[in-house]
Every structure is written in structure tokens, then in C-alpha cells.
XYZ file of C-alpha atoms in Angstrom:
718
model
C -1.537 -24.804 30.149
C 1.176 -27.477 30.938
C 2.344 -29.976 28.511
C 5.052 -32.780 28.238
C 8.020 -31.175 26.628
C 10.143 -34.346 26.366
C 9.481 -34.596 22.678
C 11.395 -32.295 20.398
C 9.836 -30.323 17.586
C 11.806 -29.438 14.627
C 10.678 -26.124 13.024
C 11.894 -25.842 9.354
C 12.262 -22.299 8.104
C 13.391 -21.604 4.543
C 14.868 -18.058 4.182
C 15.483 -16.024 1.084
C 16.130 -12.297 1.184
C 13.441 -11.616 3.773
C 15.566 -9.756 6.406
C 12.811 -7.357 6.955
C 10.471 -9.991 8.295
C 12.578 -12.853 9.585
C 13.467 -11.090 12.878
C 9.842 -11.032 13.909
C 9.534 -14.669 12.716
C 12.457 -15.976 14.814
C 11.290 -14.104 17.890
C 7.958 -15.758 17.658
C 9.637 -19.147 17.677
C 12.412 -18.521 20.132
C 9.970 -17.337 22.977
C 7.406 -20.119 22.437
C 6.074 -21.509 25.616
C 7.146 -24.876 24.161
C 11.028 -24.787 24.611
C 12.200 -27.993 23.352
C 12.804 -27.015 19.901
C 15.129 -27.465 17.013
C 15.112 -24.418 14.691
C 16.447 -25.201 11.239
C 17.044 -22.264 8.982
C 17.868 -22.818 5.397
C 19.451 -19.893 3.658
C 18.612 -20.480 0.120
C 21.149 -18.450 -1.665
C 20.260 -14.998 -0.302
C 22.329 -11.948 -1.195
C 25.179 -10.674 0.919
C 23.248 -8.276 2.988
C 20.450 -10.650 3.734
C 23.010 -13.572 4.514
C 24.938 -11.349 6.879
C 21.736 -10.419 8.721
C 20.549 -14.081 9.220
C 23.983 -15.204 10.202
C 24.147 -12.566 12.849
C 20.666 -13.644 14.157
C 21.808 -17.356 14.615
C 22.653 -16.803 18.332
C 20.346 -19.364 20.181
C 21.799 -22.794 20.660
C 18.653 -24.496 19.350
C 19.270 -23.051 15.916
C 20.647 -25.302 13.057
C 21.908 -23.117 10.172
C 22.271 -24.366 6.643
C 23.460 -22.312 3.765
C 22.729 -23.062 0.045
C 25.337 -21.410 -2.088
C 22.650 -20.791 -4.779
C 18.930 -20.403 -4.897
C 17.153 -23.687 -5.340
C 13.632 -22.875 -4.095
C 11.556 -23.405 -1.048
C 10.984 -27.153 -1.820
C 14.744 -27.849 -1.996
C 15.253 -26.035 1.256
C 12.494 -27.861 3.124
C 13.949 -31.157 1.877
C 17.274 -30.055 3.198
C 15.674 -29.308 6.571
C 13.998 -32.612 6.662
C 17.297 -34.407 6.236
C 18.654 -32.463 9.413
C 15.596 -32.681 11.516
C 15.919 -34.878 14.700
C 12.657 -34.035 16.358
C 9.721 -36.273 16.986
C 7.558 -33.702 15.369
C 8.127 -31.404 12.327
C 6.533 -27.950 11.703
C 7.043 -25.879 8.556
C 7.245 -22.057 8.897
C 7.918 -19.503 6.303
C 10.344 -16.767 7.269
C 7.940 -13.874 7.011
C 5.196 -15.518 9.022
C 4.836 -15.628 12.898
C 3.476 -18.008 15.434
C 1.307 -17.122 18.374
C 3.297 -17.542 21.795
C 1.866 -20.941 22.657
C 1.171 -22.335 19.273
C 3.487 -25.388 19.360
C 2.380 -26.192 23.018
C -1.163 -26.199 22.059
C -0.642 -28.186 18.966
C 1.671 -30.842 20.727
C -0.812 -31.127 23.743
C -3.653 -31.995 21.304
C -2.139 -34.179 18.576
C -2.422 -37.368 20.597
C -2.382 -40.477 18.417
C -2.935 -38.659 15.132
C -0.177 -38.239 12.507
C -0.728 -34.484 12.429
C -2.794 -31.567 13.827
C -3.738 -28.288 12.179
C -4.290 -24.962 14.038
C -6.135 -21.725 12.931
C -4.306 -19.112 11.060
C -4.995 -15.412 10.226
C -3.899 -13.239 7.448
C -1.503 -10.531 8.543
C -2.233 -7.411 6.570
C -0.523 -4.950 8.876
C 1.197 -5.133 12.366
C -1.901 -4.128 14.249
C -3.692 -7.273 12.919
C -1.767 -9.186 15.521
C -3.897 -7.851 18.313
C -5.526 -10.721 20.202
C -9.332 -10.814 20.730
C -10.444 -9.492 24.122
C -11.883 -12.844 25.055
C -10.124 -15.668 23.188
C -12.268 -18.687 22.428
C -12.278 -21.758 24.646
C -10.052 -24.512 23.101
C -11.930 -26.868 21.001
C -10.504 -29.896 18.899
C -12.583 -31.152 16.004
C -11.835 -33.866 13.542
C -12.343 -33.059 9.805
C -11.609 -34.665 6.466
C -8.133 -34.423 5.261
C -9.262 -33.393 1.869
C -11.297 -30.618 3.453
C -8.456 -29.348 5.628
C -5.892 -29.305 2.814
C -8.040 -27.856 0.093
C -6.123 -24.650 0.353
C -3.093 -26.353 -0.741
C -0.860 -25.446 2.235
C 1.249 -27.546 4.616
C 1.847 -24.493 6.869
C 0.615 -24.442 10.505
C 0.488 -28.185 10.660
C 2.460 -30.086 13.355
C 3.555 -33.515 11.959
C 4.862 -36.616 13.514
C 8.251 -37.378 12.168
C 7.537 -41.198 11.886
C 4.571 -40.397 9.468
C 7.135 -38.292 7.282
C 9.597 -41.153 7.295
C 7.047 -43.932 6.698
C 5.634 -42.419 3.701
C 8.893 -40.715 2.491
C 7.387 -37.164 2.340
C 9.530 -34.874 0.009
C 8.805 -31.691 -1.614
C 8.588 -31.293 -5.435
C 11.696 -29.254 -6.471
C 10.926 -28.530 -10.276
C 8.737 -25.442 -9.502
C 9.084 -22.490 -7.303
C 5.504 -22.423 -6.181
C 2.610 -24.875 -5.107
C 5.225 -27.282 -3.968
C 3.051 -27.824 -0.721
C 0.941 -30.080 -3.035
C 3.745 -32.796 -3.033
C 3.806 -32.861 0.834
C 0.020 -32.680 1.173
C -0.676 -35.789 -1.065
C 0.425 -38.396 1.456
C -2.163 -37.188 3.925
C -4.836 -37.446 1.149
C -3.655 -41.057 0.321
C -3.277 -42.380 3.755
C -5.279 -40.216 6.406
C -8.966 -39.955 6.318
C -9.412 -37.432 9.172
C -7.228 -35.047 11.152
C -7.800 -32.873 14.252
C -8.130 -29.187 13.842
C -7.985 -26.489 16.505
C -10.408 -23.496 16.842
C -7.403 -21.509 18.344
C -5.244 -19.217 16.383
C -1.687 -20.523 16.211
C -0.300 -18.846 13.022
C -0.032 -15.437 11.357
C 0.355 -15.735 7.548
C 1.886 -12.546 6.397
C 0.655 -10.646 3.376
C 3.805 -8.898 2.224
C 3.138 -5.221 1.768
C 5.586 -4.743 -0.934
C 4.836 -7.376 -3.797
C 6.863 -5.117 -6.212
C 10.349 -5.155 -4.652
C 10.280 -8.509 -3.012
C 7.213 -10.425 -3.823
C 6.179 -13.685 -2.084
C 5.704 -16.830 -4.260
C 1.865 -16.162 -4.400
C 2.604 -12.460 -5.535
C 4.343 -13.478 -8.610
C 2.817 -12.837 -12.011
C -0.158 -14.918 -13.007
C 1.901 -16.398 -15.712
C 4.543 -17.791 -13.590
C 2.097 -19.064 -11.214
C 0.001 -20.724 -13.915
C 3.095 -22.583 -15.361
C 4.165 -23.681 -11.808
C 0.649 -24.977 -10.950
C 0.029 -26.934 -14.167
C 3.516 -28.575 -14.085
C 3.088 -29.902 -10.538
C -0.460 -30.772 -11.156
C 0.586 -32.916 -14.229
C 3.631 -34.570 -12.456
C 1.540 -35.333 -9.322
C -1.252 -36.963 -11.494
C 1.313 -39.087 -13.209
C 2.813 -40.132 -9.843
C -0.446 -40.620 -7.848
C -3.246 -40.652 -10.340
C -3.751 -44.341 -9.844
C -5.122 -43.579 -6.440
C -8.710 -42.556 -6.703
C -8.719 -40.155 -3.605
C -5.581 -38.515 -4.737
C -6.621 -37.961 -8.250
C -9.975 -36.608 -7.298
C -8.222 -34.255 -4.803
C -5.782 -33.025 -7.492
C -8.460 -32.496 -10.024
C -10.475 -30.300 -7.573
C -7.390 -28.155 -6.814
C -7.038 -27.648 -10.747
C -10.661 -26.760 -11.033
C -10.374 -24.342 -8.112
C -7.272 -22.763 -9.718
C -8.876 -22.519 -13.133
C -12.058 -20.944 -11.883
C -10.205 -18.206 -9.898
C -7.472 -17.384 -12.480
C -8.632 -18.151 -15.960
C -9.717 -14.713 -16.844
C -6.429 -13.335 -15.567
C -4.372 -15.731 -17.442
C -5.719 -14.769 -20.760
C -5.728 -10.910 -20.511
C -2.550 -10.697 -22.499
C -3.362 -11.751 -26.018
C 0.291 -12.359 -26.915
C 0.403 -15.476 -24.805
C -2.953 -16.769 -25.578
C -1.595 -19.730 -27.666
C 0.905 -20.797 -25.060
C -1.575 -20.844 -22.170
C -4.330 -22.358 -24.237
C -1.960 -25.289 -24.930
C -0.851 -25.598 -21.368
C -4.282 -25.708 -19.879
C -5.526 -28.046 -22.675
C -2.965 -30.469 -21.662
C -4.016 -30.350 -18.046
C -7.760 -30.571 -18.779
C -7.081 -33.688 -20.904
C -5.754 -35.639 -17.875
C -8.483 -34.517 -15.539
C -11.469 -36.716 -14.883
C -13.962 -35.804 -17.669
C -16.840 -36.568 -15.304
C -16.024 -33.594 -13.195
C -16.616 -31.193 -16.181
C -20.347 -31.847 -16.345
C -20.810 -30.802 -12.737
C -19.457 -27.275 -13.452
C -21.457 -24.174 -14.309
C -22.371 -24.139 -17.931
C -19.778 -21.316 -19.084
C -16.977 -23.234 -17.260
C -18.149 -26.558 -18.667
C -18.005 -25.024 -22.291
C -14.569 -23.738 -21.746
C -13.163 -26.868 -20.425
C -14.862 -28.655 -23.267
C -13.131 -26.521 -25.816
C -9.945 -26.843 -24.030
C -10.238 -30.572 -24.018
C -11.007 -30.713 -27.769
C -8.329 -28.099 -28.687
C -10.770 -25.653 -30.294
C -9.175 -22.306 -29.800
C -11.835 -20.207 -31.616
C -14.715 -21.547 -29.652
C -12.802 -21.296 -26.367
C -11.862 -17.656 -27.017
C -15.609 -16.749 -27.895
C -16.673 -18.594 -24.752
C -14.164 -16.791 -22.601
C -15.086 -13.486 -24.047
C -18.726 -14.147 -23.292
C -17.647 -15.225 -19.748
C -15.937 -11.865 -19.267
C -18.697 -9.936 -20.626
C -21.262 -11.780 -18.488
C -19.221 -11.365 -15.360
C -18.687 -7.515 -16.014
C -22.535 -6.936 -16.634
C -23.432 -8.993 -13.769
C -21.065 -7.066 -11.590
C -22.249 -3.725 -13.059
C -26.059 -4.145 -12.213
C -25.306 -4.687 -8.618
C -25.178 -0.905 -7.903
C -25.070 2.529 -9.521
C -21.380 2.924 -8.789
C -20.443 -0.268 -10.633
C -22.837 0.671 -13.477
C -20.951 3.856 -13.899
C -17.517 2.194 -14.086
C -18.987 -0.310 -16.535
C -20.183 2.517 -18.902
C -16.802 4.112 -18.495
C -14.869 1.060 -19.581
C -17.237 -0.240 -22.264
C -18.390 3.037 -23.991
C -16.635 6.263 -22.737
C -13.134 4.909 -23.366
C -13.963 4.279 -26.961
C -14.752 7.882 -27.672
C -12.219 10.065 -29.576
C -9.694 11.735 -27.271
C -9.871 15.629 -27.270
C -6.446 17.215 -27.381
C -7.358 20.394 -25.861
C -9.105 18.984 -22.771
C -7.497 19.183 -19.383
C -8.927 17.689 -16.355
C -7.901 18.869 -12.814
C -8.231 17.495 -9.264
C -6.904 18.542 -5.926
C -6.902 16.555 -2.738
C -9.485 14.117 -3.853
C -11.961 16.686 -5.002
C -12.192 18.520 -1.624
C -10.462 21.785 -2.656
C -9.746 24.255 -5.333
C -6.228 24.628 -4.433
C -2.496 23.538 -4.539
C -0.580 23.531 -7.833
C -3.346 22.317 -10.023
C -5.130 25.528 -9.144
C -2.164 27.717 -9.984
C -1.738 25.919 -13.306
C -5.337 26.285 -14.069
C -5.459 30.038 -13.329
C -2.145 30.677 -15.473
C -4.211 29.017 -18.368
C -7.177 31.179 -17.992
C -5.198 34.345 -17.212
C -3.214 33.903 -20.461
C -6.232 32.893 -22.514
C -4.729 29.542 -23.656
C -7.056 27.742 -25.865
C -7.888 24.724 -23.634
C -11.158 23.414 -22.243
C -10.629 22.926 -18.463
C -12.600 20.471 -16.280
C -12.370 20.539 -12.496
C -13.386 17.686 -10.385
C -14.999 18.335 -6.971
C -17.037 16.554 -4.485
C -19.685 19.391 -4.760
C -20.860 19.603 -8.222
C -22.203 23.251 -7.622
C -18.707 24.450 -6.622
C -18.030 27.900 -8.184
C -14.428 28.821 -9.429
C -12.941 31.464 -11.692
C -13.140 31.172 -15.351
C -15.089 29.139 -17.539
C -14.100 25.485 -16.473
C -16.543 22.694 -16.558
C -17.374 21.547 -12.970
C -18.063 17.828 -12.555
C -18.866 15.802 -9.377
C -16.222 13.280 -8.509
C -17.233 9.685 -9.458
C -20.257 11.065 -11.551
C -20.887 9.809 -15.100
C -19.631 13.226 -16.266
C -16.457 12.759 -14.155
C -15.943 9.257 -16.062
C -16.669 10.816 -19.495
C -14.192 13.617 -19.042
C -11.400 11.390 -17.758
C -11.981 9.086 -20.708
C -11.722 11.972 -23.313
C -9.279 14.407 -21.822
C -5.753 14.286 -23.101
C -4.233 15.952 -20.031
C -4.687 14.827 -16.428
C -3.463 17.107 -13.622
C -3.601 15.966 -10.053
C -1.810 16.305 -6.746
C -2.853 12.931 -5.326
C -2.988 9.510 -6.711
C -5.804 8.716 -9.155
C -8.258 5.920 -8.503
C -6.917 2.512 -9.490
C -9.893 1.832 -11.910
C -9.198 4.800 -14.181
C -7.636 3.670 -17.468
C -4.911 5.790 -18.891
C -5.310 5.574 -22.752
C -2.677 5.849 -25.383
C -2.034 9.585 -25.910
C -2.877 10.712 -22.301
C -0.421 12.976 -20.697
C -0.452 12.777 -16.811
C 1.330 15.478 -14.690
C 1.484 14.447 -11.087
C 2.150 17.692 -9.119
C 2.344 15.842 -5.809
C 1.693 17.908 -2.524
C 4.747 18.348 -0.418
C 8.464 17.879 0.321
C 8.699 14.555 2.119
C 9.731 14.368 5.819
C 7.959 10.998 6.535
C 9.032 7.878 4.890
C 7.055 7.187 1.798
C 5.831 4.009 0.080
C 8.794 1.808 -0.915
C 11.101 3.479 1.903
C 8.559 2.328 4.461
C 9.084 -0.990 6.165
C 5.494 -1.687 7.417
C 2.196 -0.346 6.431
C 0.095 0.835 9.455
C -2.426 2.883 7.230
C -5.996 1.819 6.586
C -5.021 0.435 3.144
C -2.662 -2.493 3.721
C -2.197 -2.764 -0.108
C -0.870 0.704 -0.150
C 2.593 -0.148 -1.890
C 0.937 -2.311 -4.529
C -1.654 0.242 -5.293
C 0.669 3.101 -5.233
C 3.015 1.289 -7.709
C 0.207 0.673 -10.177
C -1.136 4.143 -9.934
C 2.252 5.891 -10.356
C 3.013 3.841 -13.546
C 0.567 6.207 -15.262
C 2.517 9.335 -14.428
C 4.430 10.980 -17.291
C 5.684 13.885 -15.332
C 6.264 14.434 -11.708
C 6.998 17.916 -10.015
C 9.758 18.339 -7.596
C 10.445 21.281 -5.301
C 14.171 20.542 -4.479
C 16.935 18.166 -5.209
C 16.293 16.325 -1.950
C 12.761 15.654 -3.065
C 13.833 14.494 -6.463
C 16.018 11.790 -4.922
C 13.507 10.533 -2.524
C 10.653 10.427 -5.222
C 12.652 8.182 -7.527
C 13.356 5.817 -4.582
C 10.087 5.975 -2.734
C 7.840 5.953 -5.729
C 10.036 3.936 -8.121
C 9.633 6.730 -10.520
C 11.770 6.569 -13.611
C 10.128 9.074 -16.139
C 10.660 12.752 -16.294
C 11.054 14.841 -13.050
C 10.080 18.463 -13.446
C 12.605 20.318 -11.209
C 10.886 23.785 -11.215
C 9.559 24.088 -7.627
C 5.851 23.966 -6.744
C 3.586 26.308 -8.605
C 1.404 26.536 -5.292
C 4.429 28.425 -3.796
C 4.406 31.267 -6.429
C 2.034 33.123 -4.376
C 4.707 33.382 -1.601
C 6.853 35.495 -3.920
C 4.220 37.425 -5.520
C 4.725 41.340 -5.676
C 1.119 41.798 -4.219
C 1.281 39.301 -1.365
C 0.773 41.690 1.369
C -2.406 43.139 -0.253
C -3.734 39.713 -0.781
C -2.965 38.742 2.805
C -5.026 41.777 3.947
C -7.991 40.618 1.818
C -7.823 37.039 3.108
C -7.713 38.293 6.868
C -10.713 40.357 6.172
C -12.665 37.626 4.402
C -11.980 35.239 7.265
C -12.904 37.729 9.990
C -9.548 37.977 11.714
C -9.387 41.075 14.035
C -7.236 43.899 12.886
C -4.074 44.235 14.763
C -4.007 40.522 15.754
C -1.055 38.323 14.929
C -1.885 34.853 13.477
C -0.508 31.336 14.537
C -1.283 28.697 11.969
C -1.612 25.207 13.561
C -1.316 22.612 10.796
C -0.623 19.108 12.135
C -0.612 15.857 10.078
C -2.545 12.531 10.473
C -1.439 9.399 12.276
C -1.317 6.120 10.114
C -2.641 3.884 12.770
C -5.570 5.904 14.042
C -8.411 5.643 11.324
C -12.028 5.074 10.729
C -11.538 3.750 7.139
C -9.200 4.556 4.226
C -9.015 8.288 3.750
C -10.751 9.107 7.029
C -8.295 9.355 9.988
C -9.079 10.351 13.605
C -7.434 13.143 15.261
C -7.516 14.289 19.016
C -6.339 17.701 19.470
C -3.365 17.900 22.016
C -2.692 21.576 21.854
C -4.531 23.243 24.806
C -6.280 26.266 22.876
C -8.145 27.524 26.087
C -4.691 28.096 27.799
C -3.326 29.670 24.677
C -6.300 32.080 24.549
C -5.851 32.817 28.209
C -2.061 33.566 27.906
C -1.807 34.915 24.344
C -5.265 36.067 23.415
C -4.606 39.798 23.575
C -2.050 39.685 20.776
C -2.867 36.534 18.794
C -5.337 34.354 17.127
C -5.056 30.611 16.031
C -5.885 29.291 12.648
C -6.401 25.621 12.639
C -5.899 23.679 9.492
C -6.142 19.985 9.742
C -4.894 17.483 7.134
C -7.326 16.651 4.451
C -7.307 12.986 5.538
C -8.663 13.970 9.039
C -12.416 13.362 9.372
C -12.920 14.740 12.771
C -14.378 18.244 13.124
C -12.317 20.192 15.647
C -14.201 21.633 18.645
C -13.585 25.312 19.026
C -16.546 26.048 21.431
C -15.835 28.747 23.770
C -13.006 30.123 21.658
C -14.899 32.567 19.568
C -12.605 35.291 18.245
C -9.525 33.467 19.063
C -9.585 29.992 17.149
C -10.793 29.819 13.634
C -11.199 26.275 12.191
C -10.011 26.803 8.562
C -9.558 23.091 7.794
C -11.965 23.337 4.813
C -10.209 26.572 3.441
C -9.214 26.048 -0.128
C -5.785 27.210 -0.374
C -3.414 26.729 2.544
C -0.811 29.049 0.856
C -3.267 31.939 1.540
C -3.063 30.967 5.155
C 0.742 31.007 5.009
C 0.407 34.532 3.846
C -1.576 35.649 6.861
C 0.261 33.758 9.479
C 3.187 35.092 11.558
C 3.962 31.876 13.166
C 3.439 28.228 12.056
C 2.950 25.401 14.508
C 3.150 22.021 12.989
C 4.640 18.450 13.776
C 5.451 15.991 11.032
C 3.430 17.671 8.201
C 5.380 18.695 5.182
C 3.720 22.227 5.277
C 6.989 23.584 7.069
C 8.924 23.111 3.917
C 6.530 25.329 2.081
C 6.092 27.766 4.903
C 9.988 28.252 5.176
C 9.833 30.297 1.828
C 8.420 32.993 4.005
C 11.312 32.941 6.359
C 8.850 33.239 9.420
C 9.179 31.348 12.690
C 8.241 27.633 12.739
C 7.473 25.643 16.001
C 7.187 21.832 16.122
C 4.551 20.446 18.529
C 5.977 16.859 18.693
C 4.290 15.284 21.573
C 4.657 11.797 20.128
C 7.935 11.927 18.338
C 9.376 8.606 19.334
C 6.293 6.682 18.189
C 5.840 8.481 15.011
C 9.567 8.473 14.075
C 10.514 5.013 15.205
C 7.201 2.877 14.632
C 4.831 4.577 12.225
C 6.771 6.195 9.541
C 10.485 7.099 10.054
C 12.102 10.294 8.810
C 14.338 11.100 5.929
C 15.842 14.037 7.814
C 17.626 14.210 11.191
C 14.631 15.748 12.559
C 15.926 16.958 15.818
C 18.870 18.745 14.178
C 17.727 19.840 10.875
C 14.411 21.460 11.124
C 14.401 25.182 11.395
C 12.760 25.482 14.863
C 12.311 24.121 18.294
C 10.724 20.698 19.177
C 8.065 21.195 21.945
C 6.337 18.430 23.956
C 3.681 20.440 25.769
C 1.232 23.149 25.379
C 2.895 25.091 28.023
C 6.149 24.842 25.960
C 4.355 26.102 22.797
C 2.897 29.083 24.699
C 6.218 30.063 26.248
C 7.995 29.883 22.668
C 5.351 32.097 21.199
C 5.792 34.660 24.118
C 9.487 34.641 23.390
C 9.410 34.360 19.595
C 11.865 37.095 18.866
C 14.577 35.435 20.817
C 13.785 32.111 19.238
C 14.182 33.562 15.674
C 17.763 34.618 16.675
C 18.582 31.307 18.089
C 17.548 29.467 14.895
C 18.586 32.118 12.330
C 21.708 30.112 10.956
C 19.832 26.816 10.864
C 17.020 28.520 9.013
C 19.272 29.917 6.431
C 20.811 26.609 5.785
C 17.338 24.927 5.590
C 16.062 27.584 3.189
C 18.996 27.059 0.801
C 18.493 23.353 0.694
C 14.776 23.182 0.358
C 13.286 26.506 -0.943
C 16.115 27.919 -3.435
C 14.307 26.605 -6.555
C 11.370 28.779 -5.907
C 11.395 32.064 -7.769
C 7.639 32.873 -8.347
C 7.773 31.559 -11.812
C 7.295 27.819 -11.317
C 3.822 27.765 -12.782
C 4.928 29.423 -16.024
C 7.721 26.895 -16.505
C 5.344 23.835 -15.763
C 2.785 25.020 -18.220
C 5.269 25.823 -20.948
C 6.900 22.336 -20.669
C 3.548 20.392 -20.343
C 1.567 22.019 -23.068
C 4.318 23.486 -25.508
C 7.380 21.214 -24.813
C 9.447 24.267 -23.795
C 12.404 23.495 -21.424
C 13.325 26.480 -19.041
C 16.818 27.512 -18.540
C 18.773 25.120 -16.242
C 18.982 25.753 -12.574
C 22.265 27.621 -11.642
């Protein structure tokens, strides 16, 4: 595409503490196919680190940098940008969003005699969402009603002629933080009947993956957003309410906001009166004829707001909530079970001696929850234990009640059990009652960056950080295996309750006096030939390669057939995939050599039988190091995993207690020369053991149980 680039486009970018995003944003502007740009960046009182970052980024001669000494808000910053803009066109861009590479060129080429033109935009949940369609659609321009185009209340992704801005004195409302686009849009509603819109994507609207640490304006609390919306609505009606089209547009925006947010606004009883008064004020300036066109329950609520009848409004709202919940419940059995849980089970008395256990999403009888449970039954403690499994017919030792995950029984026992013990995050819809005690055992020492220490989210759930934060607020205790983990957990999980620094109960088996006998029994049960040494291969999952949340792809890179050919006389291989991996590993033609033990319950028992561990970036090597046996790292995709997908807490190349190997041949050679490797890495291994394993003494389970159930504190670590 070629276009006349004689006319300058001023791109106005307010910036506030968004250094993790603005680099991508600026690059998307600087490398536009349309080069005649004026890029106005307004630093709206960012902190020192963010200010330093943006000021070091201002290197292109087309950039105009403005610094507000204090935070005034996005509207103030846009108004500052408009004062500086010298282009024939203006375009507003948020500092966490991005443009497609020819966005400005396409918009400028097709605006023609119109005062503005609008492109298509896409929500950007994760970096991979920027992948372009294989066959982009053929360009099409269609004129639509301004009211229709701006019904979302956003002025982003709109190329506007400066003459129109000056003629109608477009300014942004500075009295609120959010919803200030309404004050820029209103002039289009007043004076422009139709505008052209493209069918081509020109804009990526980022949904910030961390609404906890640094939320966007739309990720603030519902209370803040409601106050902002009602205030700007009232002031806009006061200023433009005499114009029929503008008033109707504003009223429809208010109704849209009300219908989407009203239930959330009134969830907190403490602020009921405040928000009733606020919304009643807004309803009383709205055109009353619009009320009659609403659904009956909304019509009644608005009528009670208008008349100021709190009690009738409260009853109507409660009916609205109940009706919504019931209507949702009857859409399927899964929803119905959750409805019964919240409406009935949560009202049952809590049972102080009930403990509910779950490990790896119900897939295993394993890990620290298993150790804690077995300690309870072996010591005849007076507790009713409930275990959650995906298979309701699962058999385990002791007299525990076994329930199927997400069954009615599952919801009943989660509702009435005082103690919850889990090594994963609990489902978001479970409600922690007053009196519940939640022990989160977690499931490893972190190598890969976790949650709030991650910059981007590549996993199947783009709301990973938000969900994790909400789930972890329910944890009363969190287990830690070493001081390194304690520090990371507090940062990555934003955990501020009690850390139990006792080591992991699951590792007690590695120090048990009968561990050799147990290893022999496990080998025999699996069918490993006598006299053969065991290599355990336990890789992790890749965040960006998935079918759906919780189901990740995995293509085996280790050449097992070559391993069998070279090492088969002395070794067998035990394969243990991560519990997230959905693929079955093909071991056809490897009978007697490769054993797929991915569904084996307790990986600690596989540690016991293994002479060598091969892993990559899985945290299993931290636990295996308790054995002081050789560890090999098969890291064929190290750069991608380290630099793009996750990032590491350790200096991986220099701190891990074994060699980093890129090919199957290198792995085979290392195993063939394992005794020499053990000597080469002995000093590093000792240092690693002291740092990550020294808290373990075989008594972690006892310490945890005595603390959790009896409030006893073990002797402090020496």
C-alpha cells in the first residue's frame, strides 16, 4: 500500500508506571509504515524507576517528551498532548497497547473527507494473541452511526482530524481517573452522524495480566469505577443534556453500566447507603421514558432508585440476584452443584475434626498431603479424613472417605471441613468460611519465575496472576523447603501469612531408615529387571504449548531408541511427565527398557529407585538432590525457556549440580561416564545441597502436623 505521507499524525501517549509495556508500545509506533509522525509522550508523575526508563527510551527525533511533576490522570495528560500536537491528525494510544505495523497508513489512506476514522481492535490477553491470521481479510470501509461506533465509550483506535478537534474544542474531563473518553466522544455524537470504520485490525488493547500490582483504570475496584462513572455522567448531562442526541447517548451508556455492574456494586453491605444515593442521583436525571423499555426486574430497581425507596430496592435486587443464580444453575449439572454448595452446604455446621486432602488436582495419592494423612492414621489421631480424587473408586490406606472431584460430595465436604490440605491452588469458586484453616503445602522449590515475578503470561489461562492472587488469599499456612523458597514465595505469591519453614513432608521418605527396602519393593512392583540401574527422566511443561488450561502438549526430544541401543545392557529408563502434560508418551518398541510411570502416584518412590535423574527446568532436581545422586539437565531449548517463557531465579548455568546437555548423544555420553561426572560436580553439589536441602531431616511431616492441629512450634532451625 502506498499513501501520501505529507500530512503529519500526532500520536498522544499518556504514560504512568508502565515500563513493562511501553517498550512494546513505542516500537509499534516507531516502526509504522507511515513515518511522518509526531509522538507525544506525557509522563504523568511516574516513579523514579519508570521515569528513568521512559527518559532513556526517548531517542527518536520524532518524540516530544512532556513530564508532569505529579500524577494528574490520563485526561490531563491527553489535554497536555493536544496543546503540543502540531499534526494534521491526532491519534490517542495507551502506553500498554500496540498498533499493527501499518495501522496509521491504513487509517490515513481511508479517512478522506470524514472528520475521523475507526479501525478494528483486538484484546491482547497474552503475547501469542498478536499472531496475525494466515489470510488477512480484504480491506473494506463501511460507514456506521457514530452512536453505534462509540457505544463502548472509548476514543482509542480513532484517527481524528485536528481541524475537528480545534473547531469543537475537544477536551478531556479531568475530575475523574476513569471514563474520561466520554468527554472526547460527545462532540462526535453532537456533530457527526456517521463515520467510516475499517474491517482491518489496527490496534491491540492489552488486558494487563497483573491487575493486583499495577492495575489499569478498568481493573480498579468496582467502587472506584462507579464513583467515576456517575460523576462524569452527571457532569456531561449538565453540560450537554440539552442536546437530544447527546442526552440519549449518555443515558444509554449509564443503563449499560448499570446493567453490567449493579450486582457487583452492592455486594458490600457496608457501602449500600452510599451507592444507593449515588445511583439514585443519576437515575433521577435520566430520561424516565427509557426506564419503561427495560426488563421488568431492571425497571423495578430503577423505579425504586428514582423514588428513593431503599427497602423495596434492596428486596428487588435480592430477587434479581436469586433469579440470576437460579437461572444460571439450571443450565447444567455442574452449575447446579455449585448452586447447591453455595445456597445450602455452606450453611451447614462446620465439623472441627474433618480434614479434606487433595493432591495434583485429584490425579494422585501423593506428595506432602499424602505424608500428612499417613502420619495422622499411623498415630491414630481422632480426625475424619476425606480424600479428593478424579476416580471415586480409588483405594488408599486407612479409613478416609474418598470423594470424586467436583461431585456433590466434594462440595459438601469442602463446605463443612475445618481443615483443607492441598498442594495446588483450589478452584476459585470454593468459599473459605470463617473458621476454616487452609494449609497450602505447594509442590516444589521454584526455579522458574512464578506469578508476580513473571513479566508476561504465556500459559493457557491469561488471568493467571489475578486468579492466583484471589486463591492464595485463602491460605493460612504455606510450607517452605528452604530459605531461598521462603523469600520467593513471599514475593511471587504476595504471601504475608505464616510460612512453615520445616522442609517438605514428601521428602521424609528420602531419609527414612527403611528406604532401601522400600526401593526394592517398588522396583519389584513396577517390574524393573534385577541388576539394572534406573535413569529417571522427569521434564516439565512448556507454557506456550497447550490444548487448554491444565492440558499441555509435550513432544519427547530424548531419543529413547538410541539410549536403549547404547545403554540397554546396564540401564532402564523411567519416564515421569509433569501432571499438566496431556499426551501419552509412546514407548512402543522399548519393552523392558522404557517404563512410562507418568501416572505413578508418588514420585518420591521413583527417586528412591533411580540411580540418575534427567530433567530440564522441573523443580524435581531440588528434591532429588537430597539423595546426593547424579543429575543431568537435558536443556535443548534453554534460551527460549529462560529468556522468553519464564526466566529463572537461579544462575542456571552455574548453580545447578550437573551438566547442561543439548542432545541425546550428549545425554548418553554423560550416563556412560557418570562416575567421572560425579567427581567433576562434587563441590558444586555439596554447595547446592547445603543451600536447598539442609532443612530436611526426615521429620518434616511430624512438625507440620503438630503445628497445624495442635499449635506446637518445633525448635528453631540452627
